[in-house]
Coordinates of C-alpha atoms and ligand atoms in Angstrom, one line a residue:
X236 CA -26.7 0.6 15.8
X237 CA -23.4 3.0 14.7
X238 CA -21.6 1.1 12.4
X239 CA -18.6 2.3 10.9
X240 CA -18.8 4.6 8.2
X241 CA -19.6 4.5 3.9
X242 CA -16.6 3.2 1.8
X243 CA -14.6 2.1 5.9
X244 CA -13.8 -0.7 7.0
X245 CA -12.8 -3.1 9.7
X246 CA -10.3 -5.3 9.2
X247 CA -10.6 -8.5 11.7
X248 CA -8.6 -11.9 11.9
X249 CA -7.4 -14.0 10.2
X250 CA -7.2 -11.4 8.0
X251 CA -5.1 -9.1 9.3
X252 CA -2.8 -11.7 9.5
X253 CA -2.4 -11.7 5.1
X254 CA -2.1 -7.7 6.3
X255 CA 1.0 -8.6 8.4
X256 CA 2.2 -11.4 6.4
X257 CA 2.2 -8.2 3.0
X258 CA 4.3 -5.8 4.7
X259 CA 6.5 -8.1 6.5
X260 CA 7.1 -9.6 2.9
X261 CA 7.9 -5.8 1.5
X262 CA 10.0 -4.4 5.0
X263 CA 12.3 -6.7 3.5
X264 CA 12.3 -6.4 0.2
X265 CA 12.8 -2.9 0.9
X266 CA 15.6 -3.4 3.1
X267 CA 18.0 -5.5 0.0
X268 CA 16.6 -1.6 -2.1
X269 CA 18.5 -0.2 0.7
X270 CA 15.1 2.0 0.8
X271 CA 13.7 4.0 4.6
X272 CA 11.1 4.3 6.4
X273 CA 9.0 7.8 6.3
X274 CA 6.3 9.1 8.2
X275 CA 4.4 12.0 7.4
X276 CA 0.7 13.4 9.8
X277 CA -1.9 12.1 8.0
X278 CA -3.9 15.3 7.7
X279 CA -1.7 18.2 5.8
X280 CA -2.1 22.3 4.2
X281 CA -5.7 21.4 1.5
X282 CA -3.4 23.8 -0.3
X283 CA 0.0 21.0 -0.8
X284 CA -2.1 18.8 -2.7
X285 CA -3.7 21.1 -4.3
X286 CA -0.6 22.4 -5.8
X287 CA 0.8 19.3 -5.9
X288 CA -1.6 16.7 -7.5
X289 CA -3.8 19.5 -8.9
X290 CA -6.5 21.8 -8.6
X291 CA -8.3 20.6 -11.6
X292 CA -8.0 16.6 -11.1
X293 CA -10.9 14.2 -9.5
X294 CA -9.1 13.9 -6.5
X295 CA -8.7 17.2 -5.7
X296 CA -11.6 18.5 -7.3
X297 CA -14.5 16.8 -5.4
X298 CA -12.7 14.0 -2.9
X299 CA -10.7 15.6 -0.4
X300 CA -12.5 15.4 2.9
X301 CA -11.2 18.9 3.7
X302 CA -12.2 21.4 6.7
X303 CA -11.6 24.5 8.8
X304 CA -9.3 24.0 11.5
X305 CA -10.4 26.8 14.5
X306 CA -8.8 29.0 14.8
X307 CA -6.7 30.4 18.0
X308 CA -8.7 33.2 18.9
X309 CA -12.7 33.1 18.3
X310 CA -12.5 35.8 14.8
X311 CA -8.6 34.5 13.8
X312 CA -10.0 32.2 10.4
X313 CA -8.7 28.2 10.9
X314 CA -6.0 27.0 8.4
X315 CA -7.8 25.6 5.6
X316 CA -6.2 21.1 6.2
X317 CA -7.1 18.1 4.1
X318 CA -6.9 14.4 4.7
X319 CA -4.1 13.1 3.0
X320 CA -5.7 11.2 -0.3
X321 CA -2.3 10.9 -1.3
X322 CA 1.2 10.4 0.0
X323 CA 4.5 11.9 -2.7
X324 CA 3.1 15.1 -1.6
X325 CA 3.6 14.7 1.7
X326 CA 7.1 12.7 1.6
X327 CA 8.4 16.0 -0.9
X328 CA 6.7 18.9 1.6
X329 CA 9.4 16.8 4.6
X330 CA 12.3 16.4 2.0
X331 CA 12.3 21.0 1.8
X332 CA 11.4 21.2 4.8
X333 CA 13.9 18.6 6.5
X334 CA 16.6 19.5 3.2
X335 CA 16.5 15.9 3.0
X336 CA 19.1 16.7 0.0
X337 CA 21.9 16.7 2.2
X338 CA 21.9 12.8 2.6
X339 CA 22.7 12.4 -1.4
X340 CA 19.2 10.5 -2.9
X341 CA 16.6 9.3 -1.0
X342 CA 14.7 6.0 -1.0
X343 CA 11.5 6.6 1.2
X344 CA 9.4 4.0 1.9
X345 CA 6.2 4.3 3.9
X346 CA 3.0 2.7 4.6
X347 CA -0.5 4.2 5.6
X348 CA -4.3 5.6 5.4
X349 CA -5.4 7.4 2.4
X350 CA -8.3 9.3 2.6
X351 CA -10.6 9.4 -0.6
X352 CA -14.3 10.6 -1.0
X353 CA -15.2 8.3 -4.4
X354 CA -17.8 5.6 -4.5
X355 CA -17.3 2.5 -2.5
X356 CA -17.3 -0.6 -4.6
X357 CA -14.9 -3.8 -3.7
X358 CA -11.9 -2.3 -4.2
X359 CA -12.4 0.8 -3.7
X360 CA -12.1 3.0 0.0
X361 CA -13.0 5.8 1.6
X362 CA -10.4 4.7 3.6
X363 CA -8.0 2.8 1.9
X364 CA -4.0 1.4 2.2
X365 CA -0.8 2.7 0.7
X366 CA 2.6 0.8 0.9
X367 CA 4.5 3.1 -1.0
X368 CA 8.4 4.2 -1.8
X369 CA 9.9 7.2 -3.8
X370 CA 13.0 7.5 -4.9
X371 CA 13.8 11.6 -5.0
X372 CA 17.6 14.3 -4.5
X373 CA 19.7 16.7 -6.6
X374 CA 20.5 15.1 -9.7
X375 CA 24.3 15.4 -8.8
X376 CA 23.2 11.6 -7.4
X377 CA 21.5 10.6 -10.4
X378 CA 17.7 11.0 -10.0
X379 CA 17.2 11.8 -13.2
X380 CA 19.1 9.1 -14.6
X381 CA 16.6 5.9 -16.4
X382 CA 18.4 4.0 -14.2
X383 CA 16.2 4.6 -10.9
X384 CA 12.9 4.5 -13.4
X385 CA 13.8 0.9 -14.4
X386 CA 15.2 -0.4 -10.2
X387 CA 12.3 1.0 -9.1
X388 CA 10.4 -1.1 -11.1
X389 CA 12.5 -3.7 -10.7
X390 CA 11.7 -3.8 -7.6
X391 CA 7.9 -4.3 -7.8
X392 CA 8.8 -6.8 -10.0
X393 CA 10.6 -8.8 -7.6
X394 CA 8.4 -7.7 -4.9
X395 CA 4.6 -8.8 -6.3
X396 CA 6.8 -12.3 -7.4
X397 CA 7.6 -13.0 -4.2
X398 CA 4.1 -12.4 -2.3
X399 CA 3.2 -15.0 -5.4
X400 CA 1.3 -12.5 -6.9
X401 CA 0.5 -14.1 -10.4
X402 CA -0.3 -13.1 -14.2
X403 CA 0.2 -9.2 -13.1
X404 CA 0.5 -6.5 -16.1
X405 CA 3.0 -4.0 -16.2
X406 CA 1.5 -1.0 -18.5
X407 CA 4.2 2.0 -19.6
X408 CA 3.6 5.3 -20.7
X409 CA 6.7 8.3 -20.6
X410 CA 3.5 11.7 -20.5
X411 CA 6.4 13.8 -20.8
X412 CA 8.4 16.7 -19.6
X413 CA 6.4 20.3 -19.1
X414 CA 7.5 21.7 -23.1
X415 CA 6.0 18.1 -24.3
X416 CA 2.8 18.8 -22.2
X417 CA 2.4 22.6 -23.6
X418 CA 2.0 21.0 -27.5
X419 CA 0.2 18.0 -26.2
X420 CA -2.0 20.2 -25.2
X421 CA -2.5 22.1 -27.4
X422 CA -2.7 19.6 -29.9
X423 CA -6.1 18.3 -27.8
X424 CA -7.5 21.5 -27.1
X425 CA -8.1 22.2 -30.9
X426 CA -8.9 17.7 -31.4
X427 CA -11.0 18.3 -28.5
X428 CA -12.9 22.0 -30.0
X429 CA -15.5 19.9 -32.7
X430 CA -16.9 17.7 -30.2
X431 CA -16.2 18.6 -26.9
X432 CA -20.0 19.5 -27.3
X433 CA -21.2 16.4 -27.4
X434 CA -18.7 15.2 -23.6
X435 CA -19.5 15.2 -21.0
X436 CA -19.8 18.4 -18.6
X437 CA -16.4 17.6 -16.5
X438 CA -15.1 17.8 -20.1
X439 CA -16.4 20.7 -21.4
X440 CA -14.7 22.5 -18.3
X441 CA -11.2 19.6 -18.5
X442 CA -11.3 20.9 -22.1
X443 CA -10.9 24.5 -21.0
X444 CA -8.8 24.5 -18.2
X445 CA -6.9 21.3 -18.4
X446 CA -7.5 18.5 -21.9
X447 CA -5.2 15.9 -20.0
X448 CA -7.1 15.3 -17.8
X449 CA -10.1 14.2 -19.9
X450 CA -8.4 10.6 -20.2
X451 CA -9.9 10.6 -16.5
X452 CA -13.2 10.3 -17.9
X453 CA -15.1 7.9 -16.9
X454 CA -18.4 8.1 -18.7
X455 CA -18.6 4.8 -21.5
X456 CA -20.5 7.4 -24.2
X457 CA -17.3 9.2 -24.6
X458 CA -15.0 7.1 -24.7
X459 CA -15.6 6.6 -28.0
X460 CA -14.5 10.4 -28.9
X461 CA -11.8 10.0 -26.1
X462 CA -10.5 7.1 -28.5
X463 CA -9.2 9.1 -31.3
X464 CA -7.9 12.0 -29.2
X465 CA -4.0 12.5 -30.1
X466 CA -1.5 10.5 -28.2
X467 CA 1.5 11.3 -26.1
X468 CA 3.5 9.4 -27.6
X469 CA 4.2 11.4 -30.8
X470 CA 4.4 15.0 -29.1
X471 CA 7.9 13.7 -27.1
X472 CA 11.4 15.3 -27.3
X473 CA 14.5 13.2 -28.1
X474 CA 15.6 14.3 -24.2
X475 CA 12.5 12.2 -23.6
X476 CA 13.4 9.6 -26.3
X477 CA 15.8 8.5 -25.3
X478 CA 14.6 8.6 -21.2
X479 CA 11.9 6.5 -22.0
X480 CA 13.6 4.4 -24.7
X481 CA 17.2 3.6 -21.9
X482 CA 14.1 2.8 -19.3
X483 CA 12.8 -0.2 -21.4
X484 CA 16.9 -1.3 -22.4
X485 CA 17.1 -2.0 -19.2
X486 CA 13.6 -3.5 -18.4
X487 CA 14.7 -5.9 -21.0
X488 CA 18.1 -6.3 -19.9
X489 CA 16.9 -7.7 -16.5
X490 CA 13.8 -9.5 -17.7
X491 CA 10.9 -7.2 -17.2
X492 CA 8.4 -7.3 -19.5
X493 CA 6.3 -4.2 -19.7
X494 CA 3.5 -4.0 -22.5
X495 CA 3.2 0.0 -24.3
X496 CA 0.5 1.9 -23.1
X497 CA 0.8 4.9 -24.5
X498 CA -3.3 6.3 -23.4
X499 CA -1.7 5.9 -19.2
X500 CA -1.6 9.4 -18.5
X501 CA -2.8 8.6 -14.2
X502 CA -4.9 11.0 -12.7
X503 CA -2.2 13.2 -10.6
X504 CA -0.9 16.1 -12.1
X505 CA 2.7 16.3 -11.1
X506 CA 4.0 13.0 -13.8
X507 CA 7.1 14.0 -15.6
X508 CA 8.2 11.1 -17.9
X509 CA 8.0 7.6 -17.2
X510 CA 4.4 6.7 -16.1
X511 CA 2.7 3.1 -15.3
X512 CA 0.7 0.7 -13.3
X513 CA 0.5 -2.6 -12.9
X514 CA -3.0 -4.3 -12.7
X515 CA -4.2 -7.6 -12.4
X516 CA -6.6 -10.1 -13.4
X517 CA -8.7 -11.0 -9.9
X518 CA -9.5 -7.7 -9.4
X519 CA -12.5 -7.3 -12.0
X520 CA -13.1 -3.2 -12.5
X521 CA -10.9 -2.5 -10.1
X522 CA -7.7 -3.8 -11.7
X523 CA -4.8 -1.2 -10.7
X524 CA -2.7 -3.0 -8.1
X525 CA -0.3 -0.3 -7.9
X526 CA 0.5 3.4 -10.0
X527 CA 2.9 5.5 -10.0
X528 CA 5.2 7.2 -12.4
X529 CA 8.5 10.7 -12.5
X530 CA 7.8 13.9 -10.8
X531 CA 10.6 15.8 -12.1
X532 CA 9.9 20.0 -11.1
X533 CA 7.2 18.2 -8.6
X534 CA 10.3 20.1 -5.6
X535 CA 10.2 23.0 -7.2
X536 CA 6.7 23.5 -7.9
X537 CA 6.7 24.0 -3.6
X538 CA 9.6 26.0 -3.4
X539 CA 12.1 23.1 -2.9
X540 CA 15.2 22.9 -4.6
X541 CA 15.9 21.2 -7.9
X542 CA 14.7 17.7 -6.8
X543 CA 13.8 15.0 -9.3
X544 CA 11.9 12.1 -8.3
X545 CA 10.0 8.7 -9.0
X546 CA 7.4 6.2 -6.6
X547 CA 4.5 4.1 -6.4
X548 CA 1.9 3.6 -4.1
X549 CA 0.3 0.1 -4.0
X550 CA -3.1 0.3 -2.9
X551 CA -2.4 -2.2 -0.6
X552 CA -6.1 -3.4 0.1
X553 CA -6.0 -4.7 -3.6
X554 CA -3.1 -6.5 -2.9
X555 CA -4.5 -8.7 -0.1
X556 CA -7.7 -9.3 -2.3
X557 CA -5.4 -10.6 -5.1
X558 CA -3.7 -13.0 -3.1
X559 CA -6.8 -13.9 -1.0
X560 CA -7.7 -15.5 -4.7
X561 CA -4.5 -17.3 -4.9
X562 CA -2.6 -17.1 -1.4
X563 CA -3.5 -19.8 1.4
X564 CA -4.6 -18.6 4.5
X565 CA -2.5 -17.2 6.8
X566 CA -4.2 -17.5 9.6
X567 CA -2.0 -17.8 13.1
X568 CA -2.8 -20.9 15.1
X569 CA -1.7 -21.7 18.3
X570 CA 1.3 -23.9 19.2
X571 CA 0.2 -24.9 22.8
X572 CA -3.9 -24.5 24.5
X573 CA -2.5 -24.7 28.9
X574 CA -5.5 -26.0 30.7
X575 CA -5.6 -25.4 34.4
X576 CA -7.1 -28.1 36.4
X577 CA -8.9 -26.6 39.1
X578 CA -8.6 -24.3 41.9
X579 CA -5.5 -22.4 42.0
X580 CA -3.9 -23.8 38.8
X581 CA -4.4 -21.0 37.4
X582 CA -0.9 -19.6 38.8
X583 CA 1.0 -22.4 37.4
X584 CA -0.7 -22.1 34.0
X585 CA 0.8 -19.0 33.8
X586 CA 3.9 -19.6 35.3
X587 CA 4.1 -22.3 31.7
X588 CA 2.8 -20.1 29.6
X589 CA 5.7 -16.7 30.8
X590 CA 8.2 -19.6 30.1
X591 CA 7.3 -21.0 27.1
X592 CA 6.0 -17.9 25.4
X593 CA 10.0 -16.3 26.2
X594 CA 10.5 -19.1 23.8
X595 CA 8.6 -18.4 20.6
X596 CA 6.1 -20.5 21.5
X597 CA 2.6 -19.4 20.8
X598 CA 0.5 -20.2 23.4
X599 CA -3.5 -19.7 24.6
X600 CA -4.0 -19.9 27.7
X601 CA -7.0 -21.0 29.8
X602 CA -8.7 -21.3 33.3
X603 CA -8.9 -23.0 36.5
X604 CA -13.1 -23.6 35.4
X605 CA -12.7 -25.2 32.5
X606 CA -14.4 -28.7 33.0
X607 CA -11.3 -30.5 30.4
X608 CA -13.3 -31.6 28.3
X609 CA -14.5 -27.6 27.6
X610 CA -10.5 -26.9 27.8
X611 CA -10.5 -29.1 25.0
X612 CA -13.5 -28.2 22.2
X613 CA -11.5 -25.4 23.2
X614 CA -8.5 -25.6 21.7
X615 CA -9.5 -27.4 19.2
X616 CA -11.9 -25.2 18.2
X617 CA -8.6 -22.7 18.4
X618 CA -6.9 -24.9 15.9
X619 CA -3.8 -25.3 18.4
X620 CA -1.4 -27.9 18.0
X621 CA -1.2 -29.5 21.5
X622 CA -2.7 -29.7 25.1
X623 CA -0.7 -29.3 27.9
X624 CA -3.3 -30.4 31.3
X625 CA -2.0 -29.0 34.0
X626 CA -4.5 -29.9 37.3
X627 CA -2.8 -30.6 41.0
X628 CA -2.0 -34.4 40.2
X629 CA 0.5 -33.0 37.6
X630 CA 2.2 -30.3 39.8
X631 CA 2.4 -33.1 42.3
X632 CA 4.1 -35.4 39.8
X633 CA 6.4 -33.7 38.6
X634 CA 5.6 -34.6 35.0
X635 CA 2.6 -32.6 32.5
X636 CA 0.2 -34.5 30.5
X637 CA 1.0 -33.7 26.4
X638 CA -2.0 -34.1 24.2
X639 CA -0.9 -34.5 21.0
X640 CA -4.6 -32.2 19.1
X641 CA -4.5 -33.7 15.8
X642 CA -3.0 -37.7 16.7
X643 CA -4.7 -38.0 19.7
X644 CA -1.7 -39.3 21.4
X645 CA -0.9 -37.9 25.4
X646 CA 2.8 -37.9 26.9
X647 CA 4.1 -36.9 30.7
X648 CA 6.8 -35.0 30.2
X649 CA 8.5 -33.9 33.0
X650 CA 8.1 -30.3 34.7
X651 CA 12.8 -30.0 34.2
X652 CA 13.3 -30.1 29.8
X653 CA 9.3 -28.7 29.6
X654 CA 9.5 -26.2 27.5
X655 CA 12.6 -27.4 25.8
X656 CA 10.3 -30.5 24.7
X657 CA 7.7 -28.1 23.8
X658 CA 9.1 -26.3 21.8
X659 CA 11.2 -29.2 19.8
X660 CA 8.2 -31.1 19.7
X661 CA 5.9 -27.9 17.1
X662 CA 9.0 -27.6 15.9
X663 CA 9.5 -31.4 14.3
X664 CA 5.7 -30.5 13.0
Ligands
HAM920 P1 -2.8 6.1 -7.5 O1 -2.6 6.1 -9.0 O2 -3.8 7.4 -7.2 O3 -1.2 6.6 -7.0 O4 -2.4 5.7 -6.7 C1 -2.6 4.0 -5.6 C2 -3.2 3.1 -5.9 O5 -3.8 3.4 -4.7 C3 -4.2 3.1 -7.3 O6 -3.5 2.3 -7.8 C4 -4.8 1.7 -6.1 O7 -4.1 0.9 -6.3 C5 -4.7 2.3 -4.9 N1 -5.8 3.4 -4.2 C6 -5.7 4.8 -4.9 N2 -8.0 4.7 -5.0 C7 -8.3 3.7 -3.6 C8 -9.4 3.9 -3.6 N3 -10.2 4.8 -3.2 N4 -9.5 2.6 -2.6 C9 -8.2 1.4 -2.8 N5 -7.6 1.7 -3.5 C10 -7.1 2.7 -3.6 C11 -1.0 7.3 -6.3 O8 -1.5 8.1 -5.5 C12 1.1 8.2 -6.3 N6 0.5 9.3 -5.0 C13 1.5 6.9 -6.2 C14 2.4 7.7 -6.6 C15 4.1 8.2 -6.2 N7 3.2 8.6 -7.8 C16 4.2 8.9 -7.5 N8 4.9 8.4 -5.8

């Protein structure tokens, strides 16, 4: 038997109803905050991720699905392509490619699959889904303002509250600007020098190439050393400190609670200034339900104009997991099961089903070869609210038997006005 590839999974009903519920709700929230949807390709040139996410990150160095495309001729070497491990790089590429700055501030959102070759476990998959948003534009459009950071964080708090996700915790930090980072990296290098030989091989390499990435280390023995390293908060220059203070002031003013975590540096290289994660207790080890931050130099590093930006991505798989702990099932059940009874009744039933569905009534259609007992059993199994019986007698008399499957009550409803009658009964429940 061929099974789904390790780390990928089928999303089956009724869980897919929960996914649709989440996506409908987030689209509604994005609309109110005046965000518009963008859809970028699922694969891009490998260079895009290497240059934005960073060569030294776990994502680029270990987790990408990369392949050499076929060239146009046998001797022609193809491009190196990669399944997107995240969507910010693709959005910024599209921003540059389509000169989206002509529209001023761009507020874009996306929903779609991402791919990382991580070790699969609960809440961690090799194909997973993100719901993300990016606010990007020229500084003259206000893209650098701490007001954008606070607005995005307030949106997230609203979104999680609306979905009924209680107990989230916003962890906030500033990772400063490239100047701060240079000083901080130097301090890290110095602090690591005497201890790095006791650390894992990855950290020994990171200590030389990109010391900030030492914070991505998951090796338990390295953690006491990492805990004693200097903190970025001591290396922020005045503009970065002011920016961070103002983000916090607005969050307090609008009543969004947060915790400062100056160990939070995030696992991607493009971040500057504000960095954040929302965690959720019910998720176990993979407790980051979403993450994001500012990336003020990213557009320039990809060959674009100055375009400060900030964004986030929610792990939709984790969001749904968190909802499953709290929410009731949002499974869709039919309003009416139509039971055609006897030869020639399928056509009559199809006509009725068509009328009802056009009135937004959810209909499941049986088959004329089923006996009444089987039809009613099927209807109950599906959780239908009513069964409508369509037999020769009903067609002749012009009145159809409508059975309420939870009370067992049955009424005869005339053919004229049948759809209106059913719709009003369905709405009353
Ligand atoms: P990230 O922290 O790498 O950030 O991913 C964001 C979220 O995606 C995580 O918090 C987690 O919920 C989910 N996620 C990541 N990897 C997996 C996985 N293997 N399985 C399930 N869920 C996963 C980014 O991707 C940035 N692009 C976010 C961003 C947007 N920053 C600025 N704009």
